[in-house]
Amino acid sequence: MADRELTFEIFRYNPQKPEIKPYMQTYKLKETPGMTIFVALNQIREEQDPSLMFDFVCRAAICGSCAMIINGRPKLACKTLTNTLPSKIKLFPLPVFKLIGDLSVDTGTWFRHLSLKTEAWVHTSKTFDPKAQEERMDNETALRIYEAERCIECGCCIAGCATANIRDEFLGAAGINRVARFMIDPRDERTPAEYFEVVGCEEGAFGCMGLMACDDNCPMELPLQMQLAYVRRKMAAYGLGYKATQGVKLA
Amino acid sequence: MSRYQTHITDVLVIGAGLAGERVAIEAATHGLDVTILSLVPPRRSHSTAAQGGMQASLGNCAMGEGDNPDIHFADTVKGSDWGCDQDVARLFVETAPIAVREMAVWGVPWSRVVAGKRTLPDGRVIEEKKEKEGLITARDFGGTAKWRTCYTADGTGHTLQYTMDSIVIKMGITVHDRTEAISLIHDGERCFGTVARCLRTGELRAYIAKSTVICTGGYGRLYSASTNAVINEGSGMFLALDTGVVPLGNMEAVQFHPTGMVPVWILITEGARGDGGYLLDKNLHRFMPDYEPKKKELASRDVVSRRMTEHIRKGYGVESPYGPHLWLDIRHLGAKHINTNLREIANICRNFAGIDPVKDLIPVRPTQHYSMGGVRTNIDGAAYGLKGLFAAGEAACWDLHGFNRLGGNSLAETVTAGRIIGKKVAEYTLGASLTFNPELVEDAVKKQENRIKGLINGWHGKENVYELRNLMQQNLMDYVGIFRNGKDLQKAVSNLQELYHRSHKIGLRSSGVGANPELAQALRLPGMIRLALCISYGALVRTESRGSHFREDYPKRDDVNWLKRTLAYWPEGADLPELKYEPVKITELPPGDRGYGESSAGSEGGKNG
């Protein structure tokens, strides 16, 4: 692997210059130890082509900014080491999301829309009392919420999802996981009926074709398949008229 | 290019990290119209990267028993090496527990107390009480007398930011992401908003507001090795500095984190040492107890960073292609602990260095981490010098951290200061009227248009923006790092002055059309170099050692001459900041020994004898 010369083929298109049609551009780069796609793209921008557009923020797989299609699969560019790839590397922007330019896509707008649509916040009738001790929570419950909360909204599950690619309003795995996060949370007072409104439809839990690319592609290794099954089970139970044995909580 | 959009709002918040969003929520709660500008979608902000936790003296866990705001106060003031304003520290420690609990109501899944006995890595057995079960727990962090750092597993910043943003979305607060403020609109007395560039299309916009709040975070990326996200280039700070009337406080106070992982400089959180990790040298000797027998690896960050650098200088560093480093060893914590409680660290090691911390040592070195300095404000968050301008969080010098920030106090500052300052912003804005001179706005936009045209057409020269940026970063790293001395600092100042002049002759190599990244960098660079000069010149003039500012030629703290805060102004046309000073507020705790086992405490005149 030492002293490889890498050949990058990168998708280029600037929507501000529509007269230039999309094309692939080739860059060559000497591989260095520990090189990631983050290191490589910055080197290309600084030394070869300062117009190249791509997104990085944390460069540590925490912020979810840098997902792109790397040799055919959606991945986080910051945590993709070049030594795990052949010497020819093809980069495309994520599909589904609106293109900003080259490898940069607008995931922010998409995910804000998702949050609004699923009302992804804790629905509570309680108001905060600054003088009161906090309400107790079982640590296991806190950890279960956190497990679903770990999603970084990078868009890899959406980009690799057949349904999301053909159905505009499909919530995708990230959306269904987000809903599961609030279903698990005892602070959220929403009833099964209210959740059914959000995910009990073809745009939600029942639109999934079960190909499970989301589960394979998730860089956070979230149990997306389990979360989907959980939400479907709850929604099916509600839809078929099963009564929850105690209270209205689903978890 | 003279057509631009104009947006009018009550409160304009620049930056959508935790501080910015908290301010926005508070202002919106008071019925005000709020617009947030952000370089990136809010959930991509650097706040999300804070894994460790936030300090608040809830005192629920066994090792935090008996904790209260007084102890948190003392830790904070000592940590700051008496450089903070004590009235601010007092307000902060009293509010932090409220802020933590409020975030719990909003949805943060804080880790909770689990009753029962457990054995700590050092062999001590502790017992969590049944009556505390289910309350918010805390972990150990460097420089604190009690376990006080509240956390959610390994993703505290992430869960705080996602929860905060969920409230912003719920409240329908306007967020313009991928929008960069590039200058403040002001008349020398009052701030009226900002000129911003859309990072989707490249278009300019004017945002006019009754109050403007800078929450843009720190300036880590001025250094070549920083744990910070790539967007942390200090933009809000240089916007304020560029007005000529707003000073930056204590810019020479730069914190280095002891454990940035070689060579990508990703932070390995304090939690690793808090949970019992060791630092080893090239002989695999655990050296920290030799220097700091009591606190060992958990002395405050500046002390640990210095001891590590000292040990490397003595020849005990591990040689590598990226320079000498030391080892962080967490192997003895066991696979289960590492893969759950420290999962994020384990992932970072595996993904970015190809090593497994369950069986491998982690290469680490002190790395730039935090900016204690920033836009100088009063206790209400109001910036000095311009009415209607506020700042909060890392971008501000409030001044909670003085010359060294405690681990866990930065996340705590964002949500606590955001809560406090948001209220003050709201009060100010409710009493303010929208008045502005349209010509002032027009001129401010024109000025930026001309800058952009000059860069695109290379009117002033053909300097390469990336080359200049790299030189600036290297100068700060080499000459304004952990150990400082007059000779090196003078060199840094001279070099940076030369770079500053060259930065006015940048010409783009690309077209500059649309969301062009080279243009964005070129617009920022002169401001970044101005910040670099504030840091190095402030450090050169401050002939003492205090907190993270360590002068080899003046190794003692000098309370007689230097118990004061640096205020850096940038007069129009200057190539060096003008430095003024003000006293720090000491209301409760007079200067004394920090108790870290180091010899920084008081002396008359800091000159090395």
mmCIF file with all atom_site columns, N, CA, C and O in Angstrom, chain B residues 260-297:
data_model
loop_
_atom_site.group_PDB
_atom_site.id
_atom_site.type_symbol
_atom_site.label_atom_id
_atom_site.label_alt_id
_atom_site.label_comp_id
_atom_site.label_asym_id
_atom_site.label_entity_id
_atom_site.label_seq_id
_atom_site.pdbx_PDB_ins_code
_atom_site.Cartn_x
_atom_site.Cartn_y
_atom_site.Cartn_z
_atom_site.occupancy
_atom_site.B_iso_or_equiv
_atom_site.pdbx_formal_charge
_atom_site.auth_seq_id
_atom_site.auth_comp_id
_atom_site.auth_asym_id
_atom_site.auth_atom_id
_atom_site.pdbx_PDB_model_num
ATOM 1   N N  . GLY B 1 260 ? -4.906  15.425 22.667 1.00 0.00 ? 260 GLY B N  1
ATOM 2   C CA . GLY B 1 260 ? -5.335  15.385 21.265 1.00 0.00 ? 260 GLY B CA 1
ATOM 3   C C  . GLY B 1 260 ? -4.650  14.181 20.644 1.00 0.00 ? 260 GLY B C  1
ATOM 4   O O  . GLY B 1 260 ? -3.464  13.939 20.889 1.00 0.00 ? 260 GLY B O  1
ATOM 5   N N  . MET B 1 261 ? -5.403  13.407 19.850 1.00 0.00 ? 261 MET B N  1
ATOM 6   C CA . MET B 1 261 ? -4.805  12.195 19.304 1.00 0.00 ? 261 MET B CA 1
ATOM 7   C C  . MET B 1 261 ? -3.965  12.503 18.063 1.00 0.00 ? 261 MET B C  1
ATOM 8   O O  . MET B 1 261 ? -4.423  13.174 17.140 1.00 0.00 ? 261 MET B O  1
ATOM 9   N N  . VAL B 1 262 ? -2.747  11.997 18.076 1.00 0.00 ? 262 VAL B N  1
ATOM 10  C CA . VAL B 1 262 ? -1.834  12.169 16.955 1.00 0.00 ? 262 VAL B CA 1
ATOM 11  C C  . VAL B 1 262 ? -2.294  11.246 15.818 1.00 0.00 ? 262 VAL B C  1
ATOM 12  O O  . VAL B 1 262 ? -2.619  10.087 16.088 1.00 0.00 ? 262 VAL B O  1
ATOM 13  N N  . PRO B 1 263 ? -2.311  11.683 14.536 1.00 0.00 ? 263 PRO B N  1
ATOM 14  C CA . PRO B 1 263 ? -1.980  13.012 14.048 1.00 0.00 ? 263 PRO B CA 1
ATOM 15  C C  . PRO B 1 263 ? -3.194  13.843 13.615 1.00 0.00 ? 263 PRO B C  1
ATOM 16  O O  . PRO B 1 263 ? -3.001  14.862 12.988 1.00 0.00 ? 263 PRO B O  1
ATOM 17  N N  . VAL B 1 264 ? -4.419  13.409 13.923 1.00 0.00 ? 264 VAL B N  1
ATOM 18  C CA . VAL B 1 264 ? -5.582  14.162 13.428 1.00 0.00 ? 264 VAL B CA 1
ATOM 19  C C  . VAL B 1 264 ? -6.103  15.166 14.453 1.00 0.00 ? 264 VAL B C  1
ATOM 20  O O  . VAL B 1 264 ? -6.993  15.936 14.175 1.00 0.00 ? 264 VAL B O  1
ATOM 21  N N  . TRP B 1 265 ? -5.538  15.113 15.661 1.00 0.00 ? 265 TRP B N  1
ATOM 22  C CA . TRP B 1 265 ? -5.848  16.085 16.716 1.00 0.00 ? 265 TRP B CA 1
ATOM 23  C C  . TRP B 1 265 ? -7.288  16.014 17.185 1.00 0.00 ? 265 TRP B C  1
ATOM 24  O O  . TRP B 1 265 ? -7.834  16.990 17.673 1.00 0.00 ? 265 TRP B O  1
ATOM 25  N N  . ILE B 1 266 ? -7.908  14.858 17.020 1.00 0.00 ? 266 ILE B N  1
ATOM 26  C CA . ILE B 1 266 ? -9.244  14.704 17.572 1.00 0.00 ? 266 ILE B CA 1
ATOM 27  C C  . ILE B 1 266 ? -9.105  14.518 19.080 1.00 0.00 ? 266 ILE B C  1
ATOM 28  O O  . ILE B 1 266 ? -8.209  13.814 19.564 1.00 0.00 ? 266 ILE B O  1
ATOM 29  N N  . LEU B 1 267 ? -10.000 15.178 19.804 1.00 0.00 ? 267 LEU B N  1
ATOM 30  C CA . LEU B 1 267 ? -9.924  15.175 21.255 1.00 0.00 ? 267 LEU B CA 1
ATOM 31  C C  . LEU B 1 267 ? -10.256 13.809 21.851 1.00 0.00 ? 267 LEU B C  1
ATOM 32  O O  . LEU B 1 267 ? -11.247 13.197 21.489 1.00 0.00 ? 267 LEU B O  1
ATOM 33  N N  . ILE B 1 268 ? -9.415  13.368 22.762 1.00 0.00 ? 268 ILE B N  1
ATOM 34  C CA . ILE B 1 268 ? -9.763  12.230 23.601 1.00 0.00 ? 268 ILE B CA 1
ATOM 35  C C  . ILE B 1 268 ? -10.201 12.821 24.934 1.00 0.00 ? 268 ILE B C  1
ATOM 36  O O  . ILE B 1 268 ? -9.418  13.427 25.649 1.00 0.00 ? 268 ILE B O  1
ATOM 37  N N  . THR B 1 269 ? -11.469 12.656 25.265 1.00 0.00 ? 269 THR B N  1
ATOM 38  C CA . THR B 1 269 ? -12.048 13.419 26.381 1.00 0.00 ? 269 THR B CA 1
ATOM 39  C C  . THR B 1 269 ? -11.393 13.115 27.725 1.00 0.00 ? 269 THR B C  1
ATOM 40  O O  . THR B 1 269 ? -10.878 12.026 27.960 1.00 0.00 ? 269 THR B O  1
ATOM 41  N N  . GLU B 1 270 ? -11.462 14.139 28.578 1.00 0.00 ? 270 GLU B N  1
ATOM 42  C CA . GLU B 1 270 ? -11.010 14.060 29.959 1.00 0.00 ? 270 GLU B CA 1
ATOM 43  C C  . GLU B 1 270 ? -11.593 12.831 30.667 1.00 0.00 ? 270 GLU B C  1
ATOM 44  O O  . GLU B 1 270 ? -10.991 12.290 31.580 1.00 0.00 ? 270 GLU B O  1
ATOM 45  N N  . GLY B 1 271 ? -12.781 12.426 30.203 1.00 0.00 ? 271 GLY B N  1
ATOM 46  C CA . GLY B 1 271 ? -13.442 11.256 30.779 1.00 0.00 ? 271 GLY B CA 1
ATOM 47  C C  . GLY B 1 271 ? -12.511 10.057 30.824 1.00 0.00 ? 271 GLY B C  1
ATOM 48  O O  . GLY B 1 271 ? -12.589 9.227  31.734 1.00 0.00 ? 271 GLY B O  1
ATOM 49  N N  . ALA B 1 272 ? -11.615 9.974  29.846 1.00 0.00 ? 272 ALA B N  1
ATOM 50  C CA . ALA B 1 272 ? -10.678 8.841  29.800 1.00 0.00 ? 272 ALA B CA 1
ATOM 51  C C  . ALA B 1 272 ? -9.778  8.839  31.023 1.00 0.00 ? 272 ALA B C  1
ATOM 52  O O  . ALA B 1 272 ? -9.507  7.791  31.614 1.00 0.00 ? 272 ALA B O  1
ATOM 53  N N  . ARG B 1 273 ? -9.318  10.048 31.415 1.00 0.00 ? 273 ARG B N  1
ATOM 54  C CA . ARG B 1 273 ? -8.485  10.123 32.612 1.00 0.00 ? 273 ARG B CA 1
ATOM 55  C C  . ARG B 1 273 ? -9.349  10.127 33.865 1.00 0.00 ? 273 ARG B C  1
ATOM 56  O O  . ARG B 1 273 ? -8.981  9.561  34.885 1.00 0.00 ? 273 ARG B O  1
ATOM 57  N N  . GLY B 1 274 ? -10.545 10.745 33.753 1.00 0.00 ? 274 GLY B N  1
ATOM 58  C CA . GLY B 1 274 ? -11.472 10.762 34.876 1.00 0.00 ? 274 GLY B CA 1
ATOM 59  C C  . GLY B 1 274 ? -11.871 9.346  35.282 1.00 0.00 ? 274 GLY B C  1
ATOM 60  O O  . GLY B 1 274 ? -12.015 9.032  36.460 1.00 0.00 ? 274 GLY B O  1
ATOM 61  N N  . ASP B 1 275 ? -12.017 8.486  34.297 1.00 0.00 ? 275 ASP B N  1
ATOM 62  C CA . ASP B 1 275 ? -12.397 7.108  34.580 1.00 0.00 ? 275 ASP B CA 1
ATOM 63  C C  . ASP B 1 275 ? -11.200 6.246  34.972 1.00 0.00 ? 275 ASP B C  1
ATOM 64  O O  . ASP B 1 275 ? -11.357 5.052  35.229 1.00 0.00 ? 275 ASP B O  1
ATOM 65  N N  . GLY B 1 276 ? -10.002 6.826  34.979 1.00 0.00 ? 276 GLY B N  1
ATOM 66  C CA . GLY B 1 276 ? -8.851  6.086  35.482 1.00 0.00 ? 276 GLY B CA 1
ATOM 67  C C  . GLY B 1 276 ? -7.752  5.821  34.466 1.00 0.00 ? 276 GLY B C  1
ATOM 68  O O  . GLY B 1 276 ? -6.906  4.954  34.685 1.00 0.00 ? 276 GLY B O  1
ATOM 69  N N  . GLY B 1 277 ? -7.724  6.550  33.352 1.00 0.00 ? 277 GLY B N  1
ATOM 70  C CA . GLY B 1 277 ? -6.663  6.373  32.362 1.00 0.00 ? 277 GLY B CA 1
ATOM 71  C C  . GLY B 1 277 ? -5.332  6.935  32.852 1.00 0.00 ? 277 GLY B C  1
ATOM 72  O O  . GLY B 1 277 ? -5.300  7.865  33.651 1.00 0.00 ? 277 GLY B O  1
ATOM 73  N N  . TYR B 1 278 ? -4.233  6.327  32.371 1.00 0.00 ? 278 TYR B N  1
ATOM 74  C CA . TYR B 1 278 ? -2.886  6.777  32.753 1.00 0.00 ? 278 TYR B CA 1
ATOM 75  C C  . TYR B 1 278 ? -2.194  7.421  31.569 1.00 0.00 ? 278 TYR B C  1
ATOM 76  O O  . TYR B 1 278 ? -2.466  7.100  30.415 1.00 0.00 ? 278 TYR B O  1
ATOM 77  N N  . LEU B 1 279 ? -1.230  8.299  31.875 1.00 0.00 ? 279 LEU B N  1
ATOM 78  C CA . LEU B 1 279 ? -0.334  8.809  30.842 1.00 0.00 ? 279 LEU B CA 1
ATOM 79  C C  . LEU B 1 279 ? 1.012   8.111  30.996 1.00 0.00 ? 279 LEU B C  1
ATOM 80  O O  . LEU B 1 279 ? 1.572   8.061  32.098 1.00 0.00 ? 279 LEU B O  1
ATOM 81  N N  . LEU B 1 280 ? 1.543   7.580  29.904 1.00 0.00 ? 280 LEU B N  1
ATOM 82  C CA . LEU B 1 280 ? 2.816   6.860  29.939 1.00 0.00 ? 280 LEU B CA 1
ATOM 83  C C  . LEU B 1 280 ? 3.812   7.518  28.999 1.00 0.00 ? 280 LEU B C  1
ATOM 84  O O  . LEU B 1 280 ? 3.430   8.144  28.011 1.00 0.00 ? 280 LEU B O  1
ATOM 85  N N  . ASP B 1 281 ? 5.117   7.359  29.311 1.00 0.00 ? 281 ASP B N  1
ATOM 86  C CA . ASP B 1 281 ? 6.142   7.894  28.421 1.00 0.00 ? 281 ASP B CA 1
ATOM 87  C C  . ASP B 1 281 ? 6.729   6.779  27.555 1.00 0.00 ? 281 ASP B C  1
ATOM 88  O O  . ASP B 1 281 ? 6.195   5.672  27.511 1.00 0.00 ? 281 ASP B O  1
ATOM 89  N N  . LYS B 1 282 ? 7.859   7.075  26.898 1.00 0.00 ? 282 LYS B N  1
ATOM 90  C CA . LYS B 1 282 ? 8.383   6.099  25.937 1.00 0.00 ? 282 LYS B CA 1
ATOM 91  C C  . LYS B 1 282 ? 8.853   4.816  26.628 1.00 0.00 ? 282 LYS B C  1
ATOM 92  O O  . LYS B 1 282 ? 8.946   3.762  26.009 1.00 0.00 ? 282 LYS B O  1
ATOM 93  N N  . ASN B 1 283 ? 9.166   4.915  27.939 1.00 0.00 ? 283 ASN B N  1
ATOM 94  C CA . ASN B 1 283 ? 9.541   3.709  28.692 1.00 0.00 ? 283 ASN B CA 1
ATOM 95  C C  . ASN B 1 283 ? 8.330   3.039  29.341 1.00 0.00 ? 283 ASN B C  1
ATOM 96  O O  . ASN B 1 283 ? 8.477   2.179  30.204 1.00 0.00 ? 283 ASN B O  1
ATOM 97  N N  . LEU B 1 284 ? 7.143   3.478  28.937 1.00 0.00 ? 284 LEU B N  1
ATOM 98  C CA . LEU B 1 284 ? 5.869   3.017  29.501 1.00 0.00 ? 284 LEU B CA 1
ATOM 99  C C  . LEU B 1 284 ? 5.792   3.281  31.007 1.00 0.00 ? 284 LEU B C  1
ATOM 100 O O  . LEU B 1 284 ? 5.145   2.556  31.759 1.00 0.00 ? 284 LEU B O  1
ATOM 101 N N  . HIS B 1 285 ? 6.479   4.345  31.432 1.00 0.00 ? 285 HIS B N  1
ATOM 102 C CA . HIS B 1 285 ? 6.454   4.754  32.836 1.00 0.00 ? 285 HIS B CA 1
ATOM 103 C C  . HIS B 1 285 ? 5.315   5.756  33.036 1.00 0.00 ? 285 HIS B C  1
ATOM 104 O O  . HIS B 1 285 ? 5.127   6.682  32.240 1.00 0.00 ? 285 HIS B O  1
ATOM 105 N N  . ARG B 1 286 ? 4.521   5.553  34.100 1.00 0.00 ? 286 ARG B N  1
ATOM 106 C CA . ARG B 1 286 ? 3.445   6.492  34.423 1.00 0.00 ? 286 ARG B CA 1
ATOM 107 C C  . ARG B 1 286 ? 4.082   7.683  35.144 1.00 0.00 ? 286 ARG B C  1
ATOM 108 O O  . ARG B 1 286 ? 4.398   7.612  36.332 1.00 0.00 ? 286 ARG B O  1
ATOM 109 N N  . PHE B 1 287 ? 4.248   8.789  34.414 1.00 0.00 ? 287 PHE B N  1
ATOM 110 C CA . PHE B 1 287 ? 5.082   9.886  34.922 1.00 0.00 ? 287 PHE B CA 1
ATOM 111 C C  . PHE B 1 287 ? 4.322   10.960 35.688 1.00 0.00 ? 287 PHE B C  1
ATOM 112 O O  . PHE B 1 287 ? 4.923   11.730 36.434 1.00 0.00 ? 287 PHE B O  1
ATOM 113 N N  . MET B 1 288 ? 3.016   11.087 35.529 1.00 0.00 ? 288 MET B N  1
ATOM 114 C CA . MET B 1 288 ? 2.301   12.195 36.178 1.00 0.00 ? 288 MET B CA 1
ATOM 115 C C  . MET B 1 288 ? 2.422   12.189 37.702 1.00 0.00 ? 288 MET B C  1
ATOM 116 O O  . MET B 1 288 ? 2.577   13.258 38.303 1.00 0.00 ? 288 MET B O  1
ATOM 117 N N  . PRO B 1 289 ? 2.371   11.010 38.366 1.00 0.00 ? 289 PRO B N  1
ATOM 118 C CA . PRO B 1 289 ? 2.546   11.030 39.830 1.00 0.00 ? 289 PRO B CA 1
ATOM 119 C C  . PRO B 1 289 ? 3.888   11.610 40.265 1.00 0.00 ? 289 PRO B C  1
ATOM 120 O O  . PRO B 1 289 ? 4.012   12.144 41.370 1.00 0.00 ? 289 PRO B O  1
ATOM 121 N N  . ASP B 1 290 ? 4.922   11.535 39.401 1.00 0.00 ? 290 ASP B N  1
ATOM 122 C CA . ASP B 1 290 ? 6.225   12.123 39.748 1.00 0.00 ? 290 ASP B CA 1
ATOM 123 C C  . ASP B 1 290 ? 6.123   13.637 39.873 1.00 0.00 ? 290 ASP B C  1
ATOM 124 O O  . ASP B 1 290 ? 6.800   14.258 40.687 1.00 0.00 ? 290 ASP B O  1
ATOM 125 N N  . TYR B 1 291 ? 5.280   14.244 39.019 1.00 0.00 ? 291 TYR B N  1
ATOM 126 C CA . TYR B 1 291 ? 5.167   15.696 39.008 1.00 0.00 ? 291 TYR B CA 1
ATOM 127 C C  . TYR B 1 291 ? 4.057   16.186 39.936 1.00 0.00 ? 291 TYR B C  1
ATOM 128 O O  . TYR B 1 291 ? 4.186   17.205 40.590 1.00 0.00 ? 291 TYR B O  1
ATOM 129 N N  . GLU B 1 292 ? 2.941   15.485 39.903 1.00 0.00 ? 292 GLU B N  1
ATOM 130 C CA . GLU B 1 292 ? 1.753   15.904 40.656 1.00 0.00 ? 292 GLU B CA 1
ATOM 131 C C  . GLU B 1 292 ? 1.282   14.725 41.507 1.00 0.00 ? 292 GLU B C  1
ATOM 132 O O  . GLU B 1 292 ? 0.312   14.031 41.146 1.00 0.00 ? 292 GLU B O  1
ATOM 133 N N  . PRO B 1 293 ? 1.945   14.483 42.646 1.00 0.00 ? 293 PRO B N  1
ATOM 134 C CA . PRO B 1 293 ? 1.665   13.271 43.409 1.00 0.00 ? 293 PRO B CA 1
ATOM 135 C C  . PRO B 1 293 ? 0.210   13.151 43.855 1.00 0.00 ? 293 PRO B C  1
ATOM 136 O O  . PRO B 1 293 ? -0.316  12.048 43.986 1.00 0.00 ? 293 PRO B O  1
ATOM 137 N N  . LYS B 1 294 ? -0.451  14.297 44.080 1.00 0.00 ? 294 LYS B N  1
ATOM 138 C CA . LYS B 1 294 ? -1.801  14.233 44.605 1.00 0.00 ? 294 LYS B CA 1
ATOM 139 C C  . LYS B 1 294 ? -2.848  14.078 43.497 1.00 0.00 ? 294 LYS B C  1
ATOM 140 O O  . LYS B 1 294 ? -3.642  13.152 43.490 1.00 0.00 ? 294 LYS B O  1
ATOM 141 N N  . LYS B 1 295 ? -2.836  14.982 42.552 1.00 0.00 ? 295 LYS B N  1
ATOM 142 C CA . LYS B 1 295 ? -3.872  14.973 41.503 1.00 0.00 ? 295 LYS B CA 1
ATOM 143 C C  . LYS B 1 295 ? -3.511  14.055 40.336 1.00 0.00 ? 295 LYS B C  1
ATOM 144 O O  . LYS B 1 295 ? -4.383  13.692 39.543 1.00 0.00 ? 295 LYS B O  1
ATOM 145 N N  . LYS B 1 296 ? -2.257  13.772 40.187 1.00 0.00 ? 296 LYS B N  1
ATOM 146 C CA . LYS B 1 296 ? -1.776  12.889 39.103 1.00 0.00 ? 296 LYS B CA 1
ATOM 147 C C  . LYS B 1 296 ? -2.318  13.338 37.735 1.00 0.00 ? 296 LYS B C  1
ATOM 148 O O  . LYS B 1 296 ? -2.162  14.477 37.355 1.00 0.00 ? 296 LYS B O  1
ATOM 149 N N  . GLU B 1 297 ? -2.982  12.415 37.009 1.00 0.00 ? 297 GLU B N  1
ATOM 150 C CA . GLU B 1 297 ? -3.495  12.742 35.675 1.00 0.00 ? 297 GLU B CA 1
ATOM 151 C C  . GLU B 1 297 ? -4.660  13.730 35.731 1.00 0.00 ? 297 GLU B C  1
ATOM 152 O O  . GLU B 1 297 ? -5.092  14.230 34.691 1.00 0.00 ? 297 GLU B O  1
#
